[in-house]
């Protein structure tokens, strides 16, 4: 089964502070161990929400709000995708999360991958280098009560999503995408001075959870927002739907620093 490990934001990541050399080395070692175990599928770091945008659909009408998202309590600073036999196995790996991260005071969430409606995900295969002038963006679909209840759109709407995904892949825009199961199958792990504590889902605050994600490449934040505005997100025409558009880190961002 696929699981998504979400590293929650904190004051440092929201201030745009880059990871220390010690943390980069520790995370590199951790990812190497995951890879040797045949579990690592990929992972990315998200830049501060000040470099992103928030889209709110209400009755099908969108409102775009530039970051930072000061009212959001559960922002994401990065993610790792793994393959594990069970949530218990995944949690054992989370307990080994590098203590160099936030001085051992990190909050993580683990979510089971897979669209509840059976929509096929877009595999994170090795992509060619980014075209000159392009950046990668992550589109984060926030959950709501319908998503947390496992209610899915009808087959016609799922077909529209599948078609949109296929067309975006063929156009070289969509690089990766996946749905997430409701938080009833999720867990949270909080480290306090290096000691982990675990809380199993479901979690009550639906609007702070994720229902799915897409990674695209675009020339600008506005181009990424435009892509998200055109996407047929579930129930966007009838329900309150919220989407984050976040800029991803690239290797050059660390080299420049």
Tab-separated table of C-alpha atoms in Angstrom:
chain	number	residue	atom	x	y	z
A	1	UNK	CA	0.000	0.000	0.000
A	2	UNK	CA	1.094	3.544	-0.675
A	3	UNK	CA	1.339	6.024	2.167
A	4	UNK	CA	2.005	9.741	2.162
A	5	UNK	CA	4.025	11.167	5.054
A	6	UNK	CA	3.162	14.842	5.543
A	7	UNK	CA	5.615	17.032	7.410
A	8	UNK	CA	3.637	19.882	8.983
A	9	UNK	CA	4.814	23.481	8.717
A	10	UNK	CA	6.210	25.454	11.612
A	11	UNK	CA	7.496	28.981	12.167
A	12	UNK	CA	10.842	28.212	10.508
A	13	UNK	CA	9.431	26.697	7.321
A	14	UNK	CA	6.821	29.459	7.011
A	15	UNK	CA	9.634	32.017	7.367
A	16	UNK	CA	11.306	30.391	4.348
A	17	UNK	CA	14.323	29.143	6.285
A	18	UNK	CA	16.225	26.457	4.385
A	19	UNK	CA	17.139	23.172	6.104
A	20	UNK	CA	20.528	23.128	7.788
A	21	UNK	CA	23.366	21.078	6.261
A	22	UNK	CA	23.014	18.641	9.183
A	23	UNK	CA	19.308	18.129	8.475
A	24	UNK	CA	19.890	17.731	4.733
A	25	UNK	CA	22.496	15.059	5.444
A	26	UNK	CA	20.253	13.281	7.969
A	27	UNK	CA	17.266	13.307	5.612
A	28	UNK	CA	19.498	12.025	2.828
A	29	UNK	CA	20.549	9.090	4.984
A	30	UNK	CA	16.942	8.413	6.019
A	31	UNK	CA	15.768	8.419	2.404
A	32	UNK	CA	18.642	6.153	1.382
A	33	UNK	CA	17.537	3.643	4.015
A	34	UNK	CA	13.957	3.815	2.735
A	35	UNK	CA	15.217	3.297	-0.812
A	36	UNK	CA	17.354	0.296	0.173
A	37	UNK	CA	14.285	-1.210	1.812
A	38	UNK	CA	12.410	-0.773	-1.475
A	39	UNK	CA	9.916	1.611	0.135
A	40	UNK	CA	10.781	5.095	-1.135
A	41	UNK	CA	8.570	6.368	-3.965
A	42	UNK	CA	9.464	10.062	-3.847
A	43	UNK	CA	9.324	13.213	-1.807
A	44	UNK	CA	9.379	16.988	-2.077
A	45	UNK	CA	9.746	20.109	0.032
A	46	UNK	CA	7.210	22.943	-0.204
A	47	UNK	CA	8.213	26.566	-0.021
A	48	UNK	CA	6.504	28.921	2.407
A	49	UNK	CA	2.852	29.713	1.766
A	50	UNK	CA	3.849	33.338	1.079
A	51	UNK	CA	4.920	32.069	-2.355
A	52	UNK	CA	1.620	30.300	-2.980
A	53	UNK	CA	-2.049	30.995	-3.466
A	54	UNK	CA	-5.338	29.768	-2.039
A	55	UNK	CA	-8.423	29.129	-4.176
A	56	UNK	CA	-11.886	28.931	-2.611
A	57	UNK	CA	-14.788	27.659	-4.708
A	58	UNK	CA	-18.253	28.590	-3.472
A	59	UNK	CA	-21.172	27.516	-5.621
A	60	UNK	CA	-18.724	27.039	-8.486
A	61	UNK	CA	-17.363	30.603	-8.238
A	62	UNK	CA	-13.664	30.854	-7.341
A	63	UNK	CA	-11.899	33.405	-5.188
A	64	UNK	CA	-8.101	33.548	-5.336
A	65	UNK	CA	-6.170	34.704	-2.267
A	66	UNK	CA	-2.418	35.283	-2.349
A	67	UNK	CA	-0.304	33.796	0.427
A	68	UNK	CA	0.731	33.708	3.176
A	69	UNK	CA	-2.174	31.780	4.673
A	70	UNK	CA	-2.157	33.175	8.178
A	71	UNK	CA	-5.509	31.587	9.061
A	72	UNK	CA	-4.402	28.043	8.188
A	73	UNK	CA	-3.415	25.852	11.134
A	74	UNK	CA	-2.275	22.779	9.251
A	75	UNK	CA	0.015	23.859	6.426
A	76	UNK	CA	2.347	21.327	4.831
A	77	UNK	CA	6.115	21.843	4.552
A	78	UNK	CA	6.961	18.642	2.695
A	79	UNK	CA	5.989	15.073	1.950
A	80	UNK	CA	7.446	11.617	1.383
A	81	UNK	CA	5.686	8.844	-0.531
A	82	UNK	CA	6.440	5.293	0.573
A	83	UNK	CA	5.274	1.750	-0.089
A	84	UNK	CA	4.557	-0.226	3.087
A	85	UNK	CA	2.753	-3.447	3.947
A	86	UNK	CA	0.665	-1.718	6.625
A	87	UNK	CA	0.197	1.512	8.533
A	88	UNK	CA	1.992	-0.133	11.462
A	89	UNK	CA	5.091	-0.712	9.336
A	90	UNK	CA	4.949	2.866	8.096
A	91	UNK	CA	4.683	4.162	11.674
A	92	UNK	CA	7.781	2.196	12.672
A	93	UNK	CA	9.690	4.043	9.972
A	94	UNK	CA	8.275	7.373	11.129
A	95	UNK	CA	9.710	6.750	14.581
A	96	UNK	CA	13.135	6.906	12.931
A	97	UNK	CA	12.490	10.378	11.499
A	98	UNK	CA	15.701	12.471	11.784
A	99	UNK	CA	15.934	14.261	15.118
A	100	UNK	CA	17.838	17.054	13.397
A	101	UNK	CA	14.472	18.217	12.091
A	102	UNK	CA	13.182	21.068	14.282
A	103	UNK	CA	15.432	19.893	17.120
A	104	UNK	CA	13.293	16.803	17.607
A	105	UNK	CA	9.987	18.710	17.736
A	106	UNK	CA	8.323	17.725	14.465
A	107	UNK	CA	4.704	16.963	13.596
A	108	UNK	CA	3.977	14.335	10.945
A	109	UNK	CA	0.836	12.839	9.469
A	110	UNK	CA	0.594	9.591	7.546
A	111	UNK	CA	-2.191	9.094	5.026
A	112	UNK	CA	-3.105	6.088	2.933
A	113	UNK	CA	-2.965	6.806	-0.780
A	114	UNK	CA	-5.697	5.997	-3.258
A	115	UNK	CA	-8.767	7.800	-4.530
A	116	UNK	CA	-11.889	6.506	-2.716
A	117	UNK	CA	-13.690	6.628	-6.074
A	118	UNK	CA	-11.067	4.466	-7.767
A	119	UNK	CA	-9.641	7.222	-9.976
A	120	UNK	CA	-6.233	6.108	-11.222
A	121	UNK	CA	-3.322	8.138	-9.886
A	122	UNK	CA	-0.494	9.596	-11.937
A	123	UNK	CA	2.746	7.785	-11.169
A	124	UNK	CA	5.748	9.804	-10.095
A	125	UNK	CA	8.069	8.423	-12.753
A	126	UNK	CA	11.426	10.091	-13.250
A	127	UNK	CA	10.687	13.256	-15.171
A	128	UNK	CA	13.010	15.023	-17.631
A	129	UNK	CA	14.695	18.226	-16.444
A	130	UNK	CA	12.390	21.194	-16.064
A	131	UNK	CA	12.137	23.326	-19.208
A	132	UNK	CA	13.896	26.644	-18.870
A	133	UNK	CA	11.751	29.184	-17.061
A	134	UNK	CA	9.433	26.569	-15.512
A	135	UNK	CA	8.869	25.706	-11.852
A	136	UNK	CA	7.012	22.863	-10.181
A	137	UNK	CA	3.891	23.514	-8.123
A	138	UNK	CA	1.847	21.278	-5.860
A	139	UNK	CA	-1.931	21.548	-5.957
A	140	UNK	CA	-3.404	20.470	-2.599
A	141	UNK	CA	-7.111	19.665	-2.455
A	142	UNK	CA	-8.442	20.188	1.054
A	143	UNK	CA	-10.871	17.674	2.493
A	144	UNK	CA	-14.439	18.427	3.552
A	145	UNK	CA	-17.190	16.479	5.262
A	146	UNK	CA	-18.048	14.630	2.043
A	147	UNK	CA	-14.443	13.536	1.503
A	148	UNK	CA	-14.063	12.443	5.116
A	149	UNK	CA	-17.280	10.413	4.816
A	150	UNK	CA	-15.900	8.669	1.733
A	151	UNK	CA	-18.567	10.144	-0.554
A	152	UNK	CA	-17.309	10.271	-4.131
A	153	UNK	CA	-18.564	12.051	-7.266
A	154	UNK	CA	-20.594	10.115	-9.807
A	155	UNK	CA	-18.900	8.190	-12.599
A	156	UNK	CA	-19.432	10.997	-15.100
A	157	UNK	CA	-17.559	13.478	-12.894
A	158	UNK	CA	-14.773	10.965	-12.208
A	159	UNK	CA	-14.509	10.527	-15.968
A	160	UNK	CA	-14.017	14.275	-16.375
A	161	UNK	CA	-11.211	14.193	-13.818
A	162	UNK	CA	-9.553	11.209	-15.511
A	163	UNK	CA	-9.747	12.926	-18.900
A	164	UNK	CA	-8.299	16.138	-17.482
A	165	UNK	CA	-5.431	14.177	-15.913
A	166	UNK	CA	-4.689	12.286	-19.134
A	167	UNK	CA	-4.678	15.456	-21.211
A	168	UNK	CA	-2.392	17.227	-18.709
A	169	UNK	CA	0.051	14.285	-18.729
A	170	UNK	CA	0.157	14.246	-22.541
A	171	UNK	CA	0.728	18.005	-22.547
A	172	UNK	CA	3.708	17.577	-20.215
A	173	UNK	CA	2.053	19.605	-17.462
A	174	UNK	CA	0.999	16.995	-14.900
A	175	UNK	CA	3.895	15.094	-13.322
A	176	UNK	CA	2.258	13.288	-10.408
A	177	UNK	CA	-1.109	13.039	-8.687
A	178	UNK	CA	-2.961	10.869	-6.212
A	179	UNK	CA	-6.038	10.803	-4.032
A	180	UNK	CA	-5.952	10.122	-0.302
A	181	UNK	CA	-8.224	7.918	1.763
A	182	UNK	CA	-10.271	9.503	4.600
A	183	UNK	CA	-8.419	10.138	7.850
A	184	UNK	CA	-10.059	7.120	9.496
A	185	UNK	CA	-7.055	5.201	8.129
A	186	UNK	CA	-4.537	7.913	9.095
A	187	UNK	CA	-2.241	8.553	12.048
A	188	UNK	CA	-0.362	11.524	13.424
A	189	UNK	CA	3.015	11.411	15.094
A	190	UNK	CA	4.299	14.307	17.154
A	191	UNK	CA	7.870	14.447	18.376
A	192	UNK	CA	8.565	16.335	21.589
A	193	UNK	CA	12.282	16.593	22.333
A	194	UNK	CA	12.763	13.517	20.203
A	195	UNK	CA	10.082	11.374	21.824
A	196	UNK	CA	7.194	10.336	19.549
A	197	UNK	CA	3.530	10.115	20.450
A	198	UNK	CA	0.926	8.678	18.080
A	199	UNK	CA	-2.718	9.594	17.556
A	200	UNK	CA	-4.879	7.514	15.222
A	201	UNK	CA	-7.627	8.982	13.029
A	202	UNK	CA	-10.236	9.911	12.190
A	203	UNK	CA	-9.537	13.584	12.806
A	204	UNK	CA	-12.359	16.053	13.355
A	205	UNK	CA	-10.966	19.131	11.595
A	206	UNK	CA	-11.869	18.109	8.023
A	207	UNK	CA	-10.872	21.422	6.399
A	208	UNK	CA	-7.304	21.021	7.651
A	209	UNK	CA	-6.940	17.589	6.021
A	210	UNK	CA	-5.998	16.707	2.459
A	211	UNK	CA	-8.133	14.781	-0.006
A	212	UNK	CA	-5.607	14.615	-2.843
A	213	UNK	CA	-2.746	16.327	-4.650
A	214	UNK	CA	-1.292	17.063	-8.093
A	215	UNK	CA	2.226	18.166	-9.052
A	216	UNK	CA	2.474	20.238	-12.216
A	217	UNK	CA	5.107	22.296	-13.994
A	218	UNK	CA	4.260	25.832	-15.037
A	219	UNK	CA	5.982	29.084	-15.943
A	220	UNK	CA	4.577	31.023	-12.997
A	221	UNK	CA	2.337	30.906	-9.965
A	222	UNK	CA	-0.404	32.542	-12.026
A	223	UNK	CA	-0.143	29.797	-14.656
A	224	UNK	CA	-0.415	27.155	-11.911
A	225	UNK	CA	-3.447	28.947	-10.448
A	226	UNK	CA	-5.035	29.059	-13.893
A	227	UNK	CA	-4.542	25.303	-14.241
A	228	UNK	CA	-6.183	24.706	-10.870
A	229	UNK	CA	-9.078	27.039	-11.725
A	230	UNK	CA	-9.854	24.891	-14.771
A	231	UNK	CA	-9.626	21.540	-12.957
A	232	UNK	CA	-12.926	19.712	-12.214
A	233	UNK	CA	-12.354	19.199	-8.489
A	234	UNK	CA	-15.029	17.030	-6.851
A	235	UNK	CA	-18.184	18.947	-5.896
A	236	UNK	CA	-16.626	22.321	-6.767
A	237	UNK	CA	-19.885	23.434	-8.402
A	238	UNK	CA	-22.082	22.731	-5.383
A	239	UNK	CA	-19.897	22.606	-2.255
A	240	UNK	CA	-17.333	24.793	-0.529
A	241	UNK	CA	-14.020	23.554	-1.945
A	242	UNK	CA	-10.576	24.857	-1.009
A	243	UNK	CA	-7.333	24.328	-2.912
A	244	UNK	CA	-3.772	25.409	-2.116
A	245	UNK	CA	-1.237	26.101	-4.860
A	246	UNK	CA	2.274	25.781	-3.441
A	247	UNK	CA	5.712	26.266	-4.977
A	248	UNK	CA	8.112	23.324	-4.630
A	249	UNK	CA	11.804	23.560	-3.838
A	250	UNK	CA	14.289	22.732	-6.580
A	251	UNK	CA	17.922	21.697	-6.207
A	252	UNK	CA	18.996	25.116	-7.426
A	253	UNK	CA	17.262	26.802	-4.498
A	254	UNK	CA	19.643	25.064	-2.102
A	255	UNK	CA	22.688	25.611	-4.304
A	256	UNK	CA	22.032	29.340	-4.426
A	257	UNK	CA	21.834	29.491	-0.636
